[in-house]
Coordinates of C-alpha atoms and ligand atoms in Angstrom, one line a residue:
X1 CA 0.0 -28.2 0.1
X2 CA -1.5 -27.7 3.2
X3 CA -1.8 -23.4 4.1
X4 CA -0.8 -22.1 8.0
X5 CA -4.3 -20.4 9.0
X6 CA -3.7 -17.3 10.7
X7 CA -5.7 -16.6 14.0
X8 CA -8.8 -14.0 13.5
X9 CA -7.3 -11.0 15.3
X10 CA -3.9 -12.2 13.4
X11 CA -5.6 -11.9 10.0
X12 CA -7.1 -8.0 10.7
X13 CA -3.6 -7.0 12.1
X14 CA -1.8 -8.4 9.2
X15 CA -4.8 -7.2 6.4
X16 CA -4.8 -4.0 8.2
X17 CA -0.8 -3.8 7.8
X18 CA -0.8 -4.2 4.9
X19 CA -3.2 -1.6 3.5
X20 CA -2.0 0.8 6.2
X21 CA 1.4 1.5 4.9
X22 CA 3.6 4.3 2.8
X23 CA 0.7 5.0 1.2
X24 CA -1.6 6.5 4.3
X25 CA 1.2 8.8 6.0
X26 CA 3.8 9.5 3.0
X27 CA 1.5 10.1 -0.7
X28 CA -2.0 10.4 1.3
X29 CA -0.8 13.6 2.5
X30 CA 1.0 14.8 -0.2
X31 CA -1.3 14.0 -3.0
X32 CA -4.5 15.6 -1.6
X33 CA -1.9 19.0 -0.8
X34 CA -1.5 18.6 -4.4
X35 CA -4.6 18.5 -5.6
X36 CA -6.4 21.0 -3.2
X37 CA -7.4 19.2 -0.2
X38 CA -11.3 18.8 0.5
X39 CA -12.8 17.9 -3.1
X40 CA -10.0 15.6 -4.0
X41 CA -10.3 13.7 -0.3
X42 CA -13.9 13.4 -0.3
X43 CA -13.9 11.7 -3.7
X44 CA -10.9 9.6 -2.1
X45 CA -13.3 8.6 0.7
X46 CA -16.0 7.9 -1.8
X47 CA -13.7 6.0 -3.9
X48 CA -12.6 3.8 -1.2
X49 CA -16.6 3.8 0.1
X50 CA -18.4 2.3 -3.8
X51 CA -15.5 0.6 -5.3
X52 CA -12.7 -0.2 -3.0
X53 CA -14.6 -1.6 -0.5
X54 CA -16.2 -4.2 -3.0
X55 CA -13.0 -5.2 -4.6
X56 CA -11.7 -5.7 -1.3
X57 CA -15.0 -8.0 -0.3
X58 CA -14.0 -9.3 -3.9
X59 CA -10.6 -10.3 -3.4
X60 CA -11.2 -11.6 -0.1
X61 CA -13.7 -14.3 -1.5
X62 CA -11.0 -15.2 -4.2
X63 CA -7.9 -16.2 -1.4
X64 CA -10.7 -17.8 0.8
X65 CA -12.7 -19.9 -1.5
X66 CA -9.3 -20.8 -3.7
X67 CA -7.2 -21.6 -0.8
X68 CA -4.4 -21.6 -2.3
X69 CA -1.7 -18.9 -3.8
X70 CA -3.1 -16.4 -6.5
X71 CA -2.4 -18.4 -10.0
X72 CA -4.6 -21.5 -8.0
X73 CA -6.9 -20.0 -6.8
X74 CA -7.9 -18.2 -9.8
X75 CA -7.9 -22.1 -11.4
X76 CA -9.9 -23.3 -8.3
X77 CA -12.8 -20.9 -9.2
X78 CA -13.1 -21.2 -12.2
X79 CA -15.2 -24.6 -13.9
X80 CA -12.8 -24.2 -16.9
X81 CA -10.4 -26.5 -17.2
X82 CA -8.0 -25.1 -18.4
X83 CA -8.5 -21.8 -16.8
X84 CA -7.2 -19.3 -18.8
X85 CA -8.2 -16.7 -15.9
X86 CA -5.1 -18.3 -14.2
X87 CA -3.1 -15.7 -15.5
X88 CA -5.3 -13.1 -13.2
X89 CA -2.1 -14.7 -10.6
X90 CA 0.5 -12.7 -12.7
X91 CA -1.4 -10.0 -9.7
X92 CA 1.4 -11.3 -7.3
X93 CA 4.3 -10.0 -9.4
X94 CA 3.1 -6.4 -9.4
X95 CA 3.6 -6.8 -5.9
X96 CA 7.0 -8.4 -6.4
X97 CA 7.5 -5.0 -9.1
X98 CA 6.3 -2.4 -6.1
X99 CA 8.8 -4.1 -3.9
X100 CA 11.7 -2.8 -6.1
X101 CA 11.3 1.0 -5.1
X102 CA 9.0 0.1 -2.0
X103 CA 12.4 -1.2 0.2
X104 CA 14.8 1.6 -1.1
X105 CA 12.0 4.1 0.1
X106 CA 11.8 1.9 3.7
X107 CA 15.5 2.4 3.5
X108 CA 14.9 6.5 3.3
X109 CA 12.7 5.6 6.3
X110 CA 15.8 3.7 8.4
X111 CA 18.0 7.1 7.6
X112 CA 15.8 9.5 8.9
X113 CA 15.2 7.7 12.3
X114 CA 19.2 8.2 12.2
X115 CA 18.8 11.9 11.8
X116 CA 16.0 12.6 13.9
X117 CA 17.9 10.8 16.4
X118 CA 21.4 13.0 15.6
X119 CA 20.8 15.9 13.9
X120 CA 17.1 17.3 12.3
X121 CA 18.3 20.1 9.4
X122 CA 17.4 23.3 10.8
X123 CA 15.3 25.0 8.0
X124 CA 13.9 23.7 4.6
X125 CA 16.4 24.9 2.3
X126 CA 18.8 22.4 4.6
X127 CA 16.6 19.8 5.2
X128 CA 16.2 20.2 1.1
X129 CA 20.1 19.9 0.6
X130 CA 20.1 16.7 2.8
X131 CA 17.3 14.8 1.6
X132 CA 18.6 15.8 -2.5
X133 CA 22.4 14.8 -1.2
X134 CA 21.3 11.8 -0.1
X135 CA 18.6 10.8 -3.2
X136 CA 20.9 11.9 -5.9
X137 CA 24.5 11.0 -4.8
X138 CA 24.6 9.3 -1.4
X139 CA 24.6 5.7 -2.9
X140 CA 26.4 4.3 0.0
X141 CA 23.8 5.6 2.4
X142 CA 21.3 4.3 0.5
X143 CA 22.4 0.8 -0.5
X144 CA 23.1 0.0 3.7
X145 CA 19.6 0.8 4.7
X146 CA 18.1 -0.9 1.6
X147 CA 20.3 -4.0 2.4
X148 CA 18.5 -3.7 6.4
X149 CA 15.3 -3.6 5.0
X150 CA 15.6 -6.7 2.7
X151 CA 16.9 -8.5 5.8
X152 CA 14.5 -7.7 7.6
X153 CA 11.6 -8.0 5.2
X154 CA 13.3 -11.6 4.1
X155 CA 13.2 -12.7 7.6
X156 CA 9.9 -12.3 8.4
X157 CA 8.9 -14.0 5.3
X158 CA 11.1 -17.1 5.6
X159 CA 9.9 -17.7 9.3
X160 CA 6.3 -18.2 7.4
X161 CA 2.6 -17.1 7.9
X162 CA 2.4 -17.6 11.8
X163 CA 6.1 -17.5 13.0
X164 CA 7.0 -14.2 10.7
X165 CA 3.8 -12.4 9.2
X166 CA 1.7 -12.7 11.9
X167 CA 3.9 -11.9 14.6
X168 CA 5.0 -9.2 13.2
X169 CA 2.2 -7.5 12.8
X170 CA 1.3 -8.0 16.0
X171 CA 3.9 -6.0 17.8
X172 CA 3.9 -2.9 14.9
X173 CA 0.7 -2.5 14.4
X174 CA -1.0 -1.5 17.6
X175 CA 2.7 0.3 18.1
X176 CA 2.1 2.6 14.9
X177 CA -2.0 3.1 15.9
X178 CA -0.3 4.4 18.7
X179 CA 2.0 6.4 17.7
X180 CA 0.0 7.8 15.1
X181 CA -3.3 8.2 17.7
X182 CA -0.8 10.1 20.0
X183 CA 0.4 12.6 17.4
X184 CA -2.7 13.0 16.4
X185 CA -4.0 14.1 19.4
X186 CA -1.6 16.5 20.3
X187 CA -1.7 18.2 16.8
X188 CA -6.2 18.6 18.3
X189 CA -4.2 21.2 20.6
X190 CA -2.6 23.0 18.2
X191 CA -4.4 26.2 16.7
X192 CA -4.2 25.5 13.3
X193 CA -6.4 21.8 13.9
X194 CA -9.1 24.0 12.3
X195 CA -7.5 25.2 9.3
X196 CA -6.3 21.7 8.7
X197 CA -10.0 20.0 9.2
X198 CA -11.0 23.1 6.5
X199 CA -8.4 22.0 3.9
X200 CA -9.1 18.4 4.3
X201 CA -12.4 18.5 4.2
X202 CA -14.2 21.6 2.3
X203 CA -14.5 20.6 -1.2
X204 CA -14.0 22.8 -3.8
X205 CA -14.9 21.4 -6.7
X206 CA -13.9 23.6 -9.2
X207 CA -10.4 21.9 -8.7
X208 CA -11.7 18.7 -9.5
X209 CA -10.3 17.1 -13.1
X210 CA -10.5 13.8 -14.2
X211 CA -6.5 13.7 -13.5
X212 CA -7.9 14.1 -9.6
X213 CA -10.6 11.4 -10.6
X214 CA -7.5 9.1 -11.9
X215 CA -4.8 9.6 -8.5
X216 CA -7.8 9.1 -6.2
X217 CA -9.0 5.8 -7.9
X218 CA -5.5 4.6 -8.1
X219 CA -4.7 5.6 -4.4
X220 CA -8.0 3.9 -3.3
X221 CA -6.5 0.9 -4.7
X222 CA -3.2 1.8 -3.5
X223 CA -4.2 2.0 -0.2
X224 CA -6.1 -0.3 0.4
X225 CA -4.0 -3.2 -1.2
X226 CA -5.8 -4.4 -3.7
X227 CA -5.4 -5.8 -7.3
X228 CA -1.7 -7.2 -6.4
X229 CA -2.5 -10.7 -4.6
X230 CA -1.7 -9.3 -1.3
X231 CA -5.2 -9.8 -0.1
X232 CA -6.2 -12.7 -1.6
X233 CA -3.2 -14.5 -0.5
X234 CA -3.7 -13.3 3.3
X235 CA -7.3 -14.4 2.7
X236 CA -6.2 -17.9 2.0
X237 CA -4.7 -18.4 5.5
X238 CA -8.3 -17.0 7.0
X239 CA -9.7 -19.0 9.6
X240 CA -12.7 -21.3 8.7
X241 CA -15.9 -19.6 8.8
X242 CA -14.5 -16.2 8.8
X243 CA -16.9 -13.4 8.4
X244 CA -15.4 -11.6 5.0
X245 CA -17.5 -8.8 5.4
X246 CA -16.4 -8.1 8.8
X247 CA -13.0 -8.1 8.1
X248 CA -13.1 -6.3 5.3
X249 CA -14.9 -3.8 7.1
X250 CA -12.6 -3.6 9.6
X251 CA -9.4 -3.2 7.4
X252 CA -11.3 -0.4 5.1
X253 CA -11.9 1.3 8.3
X254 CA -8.5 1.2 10.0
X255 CA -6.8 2.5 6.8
X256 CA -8.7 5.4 6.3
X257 CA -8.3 6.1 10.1
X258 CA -4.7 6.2 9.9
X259 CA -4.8 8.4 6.8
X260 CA -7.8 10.9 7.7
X261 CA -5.0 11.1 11.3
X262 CA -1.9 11.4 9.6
X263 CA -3.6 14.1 6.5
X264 CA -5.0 15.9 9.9
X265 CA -1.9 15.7 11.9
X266 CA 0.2 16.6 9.2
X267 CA -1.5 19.6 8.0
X268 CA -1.8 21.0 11.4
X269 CA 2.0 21.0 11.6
X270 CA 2.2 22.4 8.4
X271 CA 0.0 25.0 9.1
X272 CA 1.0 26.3 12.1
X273 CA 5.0 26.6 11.0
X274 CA 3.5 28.2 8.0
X275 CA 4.5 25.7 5.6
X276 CA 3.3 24.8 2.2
X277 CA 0.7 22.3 1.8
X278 CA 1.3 21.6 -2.0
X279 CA 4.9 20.1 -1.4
X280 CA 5.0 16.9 -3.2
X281 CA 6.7 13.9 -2.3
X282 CA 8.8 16.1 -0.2
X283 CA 6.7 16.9 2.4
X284 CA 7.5 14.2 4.8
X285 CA 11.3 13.9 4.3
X286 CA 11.9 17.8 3.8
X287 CA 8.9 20.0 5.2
X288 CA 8.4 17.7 7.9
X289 CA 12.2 17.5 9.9
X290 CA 12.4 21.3 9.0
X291 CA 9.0 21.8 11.5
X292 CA 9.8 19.1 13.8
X293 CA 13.2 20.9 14.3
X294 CA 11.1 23.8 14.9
X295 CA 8.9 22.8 17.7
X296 CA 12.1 22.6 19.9
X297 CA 12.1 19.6 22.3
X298 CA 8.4 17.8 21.6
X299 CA 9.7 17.9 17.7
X300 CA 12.6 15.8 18.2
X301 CA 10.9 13.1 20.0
X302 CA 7.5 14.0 17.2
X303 CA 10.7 13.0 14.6
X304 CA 11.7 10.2 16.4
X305 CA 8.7 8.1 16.6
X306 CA 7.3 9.5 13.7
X307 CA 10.0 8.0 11.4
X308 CA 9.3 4.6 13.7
X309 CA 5.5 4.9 12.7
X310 CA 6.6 5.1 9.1
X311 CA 8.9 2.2 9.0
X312 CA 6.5 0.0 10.6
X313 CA 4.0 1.0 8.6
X314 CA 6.2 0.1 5.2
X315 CA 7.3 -3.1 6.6
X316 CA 3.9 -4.7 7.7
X317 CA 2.9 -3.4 3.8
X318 CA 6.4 -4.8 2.0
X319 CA 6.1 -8.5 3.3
X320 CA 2.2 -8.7 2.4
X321 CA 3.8 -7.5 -1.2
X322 CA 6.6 -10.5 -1.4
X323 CA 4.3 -13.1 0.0
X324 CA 2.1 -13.6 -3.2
X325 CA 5.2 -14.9 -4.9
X326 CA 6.5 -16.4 -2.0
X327 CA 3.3 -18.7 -2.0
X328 CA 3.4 -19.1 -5.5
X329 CA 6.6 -20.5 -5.4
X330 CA 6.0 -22.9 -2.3
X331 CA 2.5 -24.1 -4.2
X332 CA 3.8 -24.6 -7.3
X333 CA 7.1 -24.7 -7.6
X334 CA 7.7 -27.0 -4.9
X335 CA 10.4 -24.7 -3.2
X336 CA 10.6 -24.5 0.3
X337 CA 10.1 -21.5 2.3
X338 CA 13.7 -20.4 2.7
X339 CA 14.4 -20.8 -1.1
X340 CA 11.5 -19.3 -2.3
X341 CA 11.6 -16.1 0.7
X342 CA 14.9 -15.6 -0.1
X343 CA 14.8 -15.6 -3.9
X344 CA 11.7 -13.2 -4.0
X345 CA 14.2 -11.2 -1.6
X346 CA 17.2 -11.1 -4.0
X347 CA 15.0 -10.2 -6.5
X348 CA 13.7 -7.2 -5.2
X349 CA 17.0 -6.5 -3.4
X350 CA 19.1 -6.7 -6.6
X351 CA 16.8 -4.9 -8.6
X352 CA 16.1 -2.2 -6.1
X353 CA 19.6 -2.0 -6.7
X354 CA 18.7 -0.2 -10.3
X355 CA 16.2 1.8 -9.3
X356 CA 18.3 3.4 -6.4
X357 CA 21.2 4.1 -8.6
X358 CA 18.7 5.8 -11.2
X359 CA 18.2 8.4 -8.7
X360 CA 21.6 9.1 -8.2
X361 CA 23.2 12.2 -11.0
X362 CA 26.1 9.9 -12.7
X363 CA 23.7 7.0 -13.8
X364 CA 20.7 8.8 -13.6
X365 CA 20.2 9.2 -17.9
X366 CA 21.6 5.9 -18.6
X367 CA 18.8 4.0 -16.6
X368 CA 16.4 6.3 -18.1
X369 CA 13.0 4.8 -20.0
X370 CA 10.4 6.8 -22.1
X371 CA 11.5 9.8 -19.9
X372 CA 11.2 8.5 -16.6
X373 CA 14.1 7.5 -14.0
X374 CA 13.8 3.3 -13.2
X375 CA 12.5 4.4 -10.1
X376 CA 9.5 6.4 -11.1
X377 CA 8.8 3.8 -14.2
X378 CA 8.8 1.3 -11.8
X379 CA 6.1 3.5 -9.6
X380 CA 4.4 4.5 -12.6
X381 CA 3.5 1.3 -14.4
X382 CA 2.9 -0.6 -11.0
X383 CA 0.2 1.9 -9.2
X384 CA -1.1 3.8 -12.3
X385 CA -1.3 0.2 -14.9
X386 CA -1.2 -3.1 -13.1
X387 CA -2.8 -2.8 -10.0
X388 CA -6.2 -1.2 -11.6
X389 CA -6.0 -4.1 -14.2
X390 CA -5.6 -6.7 -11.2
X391 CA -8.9 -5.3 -9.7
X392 CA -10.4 -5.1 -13.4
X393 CA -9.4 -8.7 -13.7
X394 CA -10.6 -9.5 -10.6
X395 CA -14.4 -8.0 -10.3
X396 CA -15.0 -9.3 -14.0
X397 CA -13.8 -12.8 -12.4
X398 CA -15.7 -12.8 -9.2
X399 CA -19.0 -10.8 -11.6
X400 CA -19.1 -13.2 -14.1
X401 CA -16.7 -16.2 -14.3
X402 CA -17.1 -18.1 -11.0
X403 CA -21.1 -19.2 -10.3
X404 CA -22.9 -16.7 -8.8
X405 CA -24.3 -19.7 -6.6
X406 CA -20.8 -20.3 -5.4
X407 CA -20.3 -16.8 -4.4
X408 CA -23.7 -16.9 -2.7
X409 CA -22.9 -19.5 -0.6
X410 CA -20.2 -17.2 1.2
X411 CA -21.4 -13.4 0.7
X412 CA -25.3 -13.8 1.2
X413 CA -25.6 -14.1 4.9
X414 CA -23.2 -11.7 5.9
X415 CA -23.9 -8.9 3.3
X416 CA -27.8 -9.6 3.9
X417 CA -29.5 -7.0 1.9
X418 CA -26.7 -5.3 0.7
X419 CA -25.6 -8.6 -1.3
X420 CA -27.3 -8.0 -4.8
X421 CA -25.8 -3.9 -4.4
X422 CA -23.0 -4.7 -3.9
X423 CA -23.2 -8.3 -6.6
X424 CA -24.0 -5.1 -9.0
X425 CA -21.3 -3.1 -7.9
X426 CA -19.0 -5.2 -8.7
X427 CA -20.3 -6.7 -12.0
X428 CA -20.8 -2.9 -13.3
X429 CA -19.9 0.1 -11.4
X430 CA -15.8 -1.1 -11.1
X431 CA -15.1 -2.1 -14.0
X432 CA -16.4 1.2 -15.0
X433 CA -14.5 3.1 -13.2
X434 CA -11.2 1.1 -13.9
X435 CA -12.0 1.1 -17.5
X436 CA -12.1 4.9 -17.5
X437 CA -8.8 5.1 -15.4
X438 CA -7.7 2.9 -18.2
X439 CA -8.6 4.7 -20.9
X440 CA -7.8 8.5 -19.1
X441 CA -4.5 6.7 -18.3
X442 CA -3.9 6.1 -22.2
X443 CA -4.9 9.7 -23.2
X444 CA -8.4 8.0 -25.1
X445 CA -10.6 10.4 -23.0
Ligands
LIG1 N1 -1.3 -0.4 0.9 C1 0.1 -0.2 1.0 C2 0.3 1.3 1.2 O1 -0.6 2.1 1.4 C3 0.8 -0.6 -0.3 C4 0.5 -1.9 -0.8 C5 -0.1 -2.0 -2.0 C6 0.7 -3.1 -0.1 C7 -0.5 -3.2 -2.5 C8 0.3 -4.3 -0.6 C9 -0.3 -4.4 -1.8 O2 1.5 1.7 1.3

């Protein structure tokens, strides 16, 4: 099966989509107003620095060298023959799994471009009462923008790698850098910049658990893409003598650019309407309108554009999610794009379905699992188990199943100096750290 290549400037766009997604402007945000701000962001930063940048290298060298989609690839490396480390592919389905809430939250996304464009709710309490009317009984609502974004999403992916990822990514993504740089230059004007820069970035470490030490890990990861397939499979369409390093650089980079700008921006808002930072998932669809409809004119256009920015930002992120299976299927399956895009796409569509209804009142405790809603099971067991056990599974892989000679022959030149640290890092320090996001996760420490 022969792989479309994607161009060099193609492959950052669409790497760098996918990272950069609900993740950077939506939780980023809201998670480090949760947990205090400065502390919890610089061991964020750190995170992303020691571990997620060398899973990311990691992953990278997987799609690359494998060529292939993830369950091959994993086979390709590996002198095993059978390869019982094929299963490490199984990554691509927790994608698949993420896609089921992902598209009914891109869906959110589509109705609040509606009502910034018609009619921002004046005041929390009412922007409160709309965004609950529309989670918890609004299924109509819902289900039409959820239906948008799977025909959308299952577009781009049936018109391929070139034709539909790449193209895509490269009208959104300098639109939302845009969008996002602009917003965050207006908020530098604003007098409550500084307060913002301070809660961002003065650590206060008393606040720190190893709860904090658990959401940054798993946001690191989250962030960045990683441990679900999505790089490795955009890897195997990188050009020929790609510099992995580079790119990875570059994507790491970007996506904490467009979080560090959206935390700032956001925070500055909040600030200076004298809003609460600690506001939970909430704070873009509730605190956020209430402010915008505060700034008068500017905040309508802010809400406008703003909700654009987001729904770019999900949809760049949501096909690099379907595409590991989509591959799958092509490679091994034999199916052809259309069948296999468009499967993946009922799949996630139809059981989106579920999850969407278990927000909403009348179904909400029959689709209710060990005391969580589909919805937040679905978030749960995704981010918080599968996607640290992809990169677990993957640095053991890369650390000690494929020849170090092999990985060598791609990593030494361009890391230099840095190869054996970072050969280290990934053989040792990951793992670690995802064992004891493991184990924390499971209540054993
Ligand atoms: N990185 C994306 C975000 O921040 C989500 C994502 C995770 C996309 C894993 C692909 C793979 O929202």
């Amino acid at each position: 099966m022969k792989i479309e290549r994607f161009t060099r400037l193609g492959f950052i766009l669409a790497a760098s989509g996918s990272a950069v997604g609900l993740g950077n402007i939506w939780k980023f945000p809201y998670i480090a107003g949760e947990y205090g701000g400065g502390a919890f962001v610089i061991m964020y930063l750190l995170t992303v620095l020691v571990i997620g940048f060398s899973i990311m290298i990691a992953e990278m060298f997987i799609g690359y060298e494998g060529r292939s989609d993830g369950v091959t690839c994993f086979e390709n490396l590996d002198h095993a023959k059978p390869s019982i480390w094929r299963f490490g592919g199984f990554m691509g389905l927790s994608g698949l799994f993420v896609m089921i809430f992902y598209s009914v939250v891109i869906g959110w996304i589509f109705n609040y471009i509606v009502i910034a464009l018609t009619s921002l709710p004046a005041n929390v309490t009412e922007a409160e009462r709309v965004f609950n009317t529309m989670l918890n009984t609004d299924i109509v609502t819902q289900l039409f923008y959820h239906t948008i974004a799977f025909i959308i999403i299952t577009y781009v992916l049936l018109k391929g790698i070139k034709g539909g990822i790449e193209k895509l990514n490269y009208v959104l993504m300098p639109l939302l850098m845009l969008i996002i740089g602009g917003m965050f230059l207006y908020a530098t004007t604003l007098d409550s910049f500084g307060a913002a820069v301070d809660f961002m970035f003065k650590a206060d470490f008393s606040k720190i658990n190893s709860e904090a030490f658990v959401v940054a890990v798993g946001h690191a990861f989250f962030t960045l893409s990683l441990g679900m397939g999505a790089i490795l499979t955009y890897s195997a369409s990188l050009p020929k003598g790609s510099n992995l390093i580079k790119s990875s650089l570059y994507v790491v980079a970007i996506d904490t650019a467009i979080a560090l700008a959206a935390g700032l921006m956001l925070f500055t808002f909040l600030f200076q309407y004298g809003a609460e930072p600690a506001k939970g998932p909430g704070l873009v669809f509730i605190s956020l309108p209430a402010i915008f409809y505060e700034m008068g004119i500017i905040g309508n256009f802010f809400a406008v554009i703003f909700f654009v920015a987001l729904a770019f930002a999900g949809l760049t992120s949501a096909v690099s999610l379907t595409e590991p299976m989509v591959q799958y299927f092509i490679s091994r399956w034999n199916f052809s794009r259309l069948k296999a895009a468009l499967s993946m796409g009922l799949f996630f569509y139809l059981v989106g379905i579920v999850a969407l209804l278990s927000n909403i009142d009348t179904y909400e405790s029959s689709l209710t699992f060990f005391g969580n809603n589909f919805f937040d099971l679905v978030d749960f067991v995704t981010a918080a188990i599968m996607l640290p056990l992809g990169g677990l599974i993957m640095s053991i892989f890369v650390g000690f199943v494929v020849e170090k000679q092999r990985v060598e022959k791609v990593l030494k030149e361009p890391l230099g100096k840095f190869f054996e640290l970072w050969y280290f890092s990934i053989r040792y320090v990951a793992p670690t750290a995802l064992s004891i996001v493991a184990l924390n996760l499971f209540g054993i420490i």
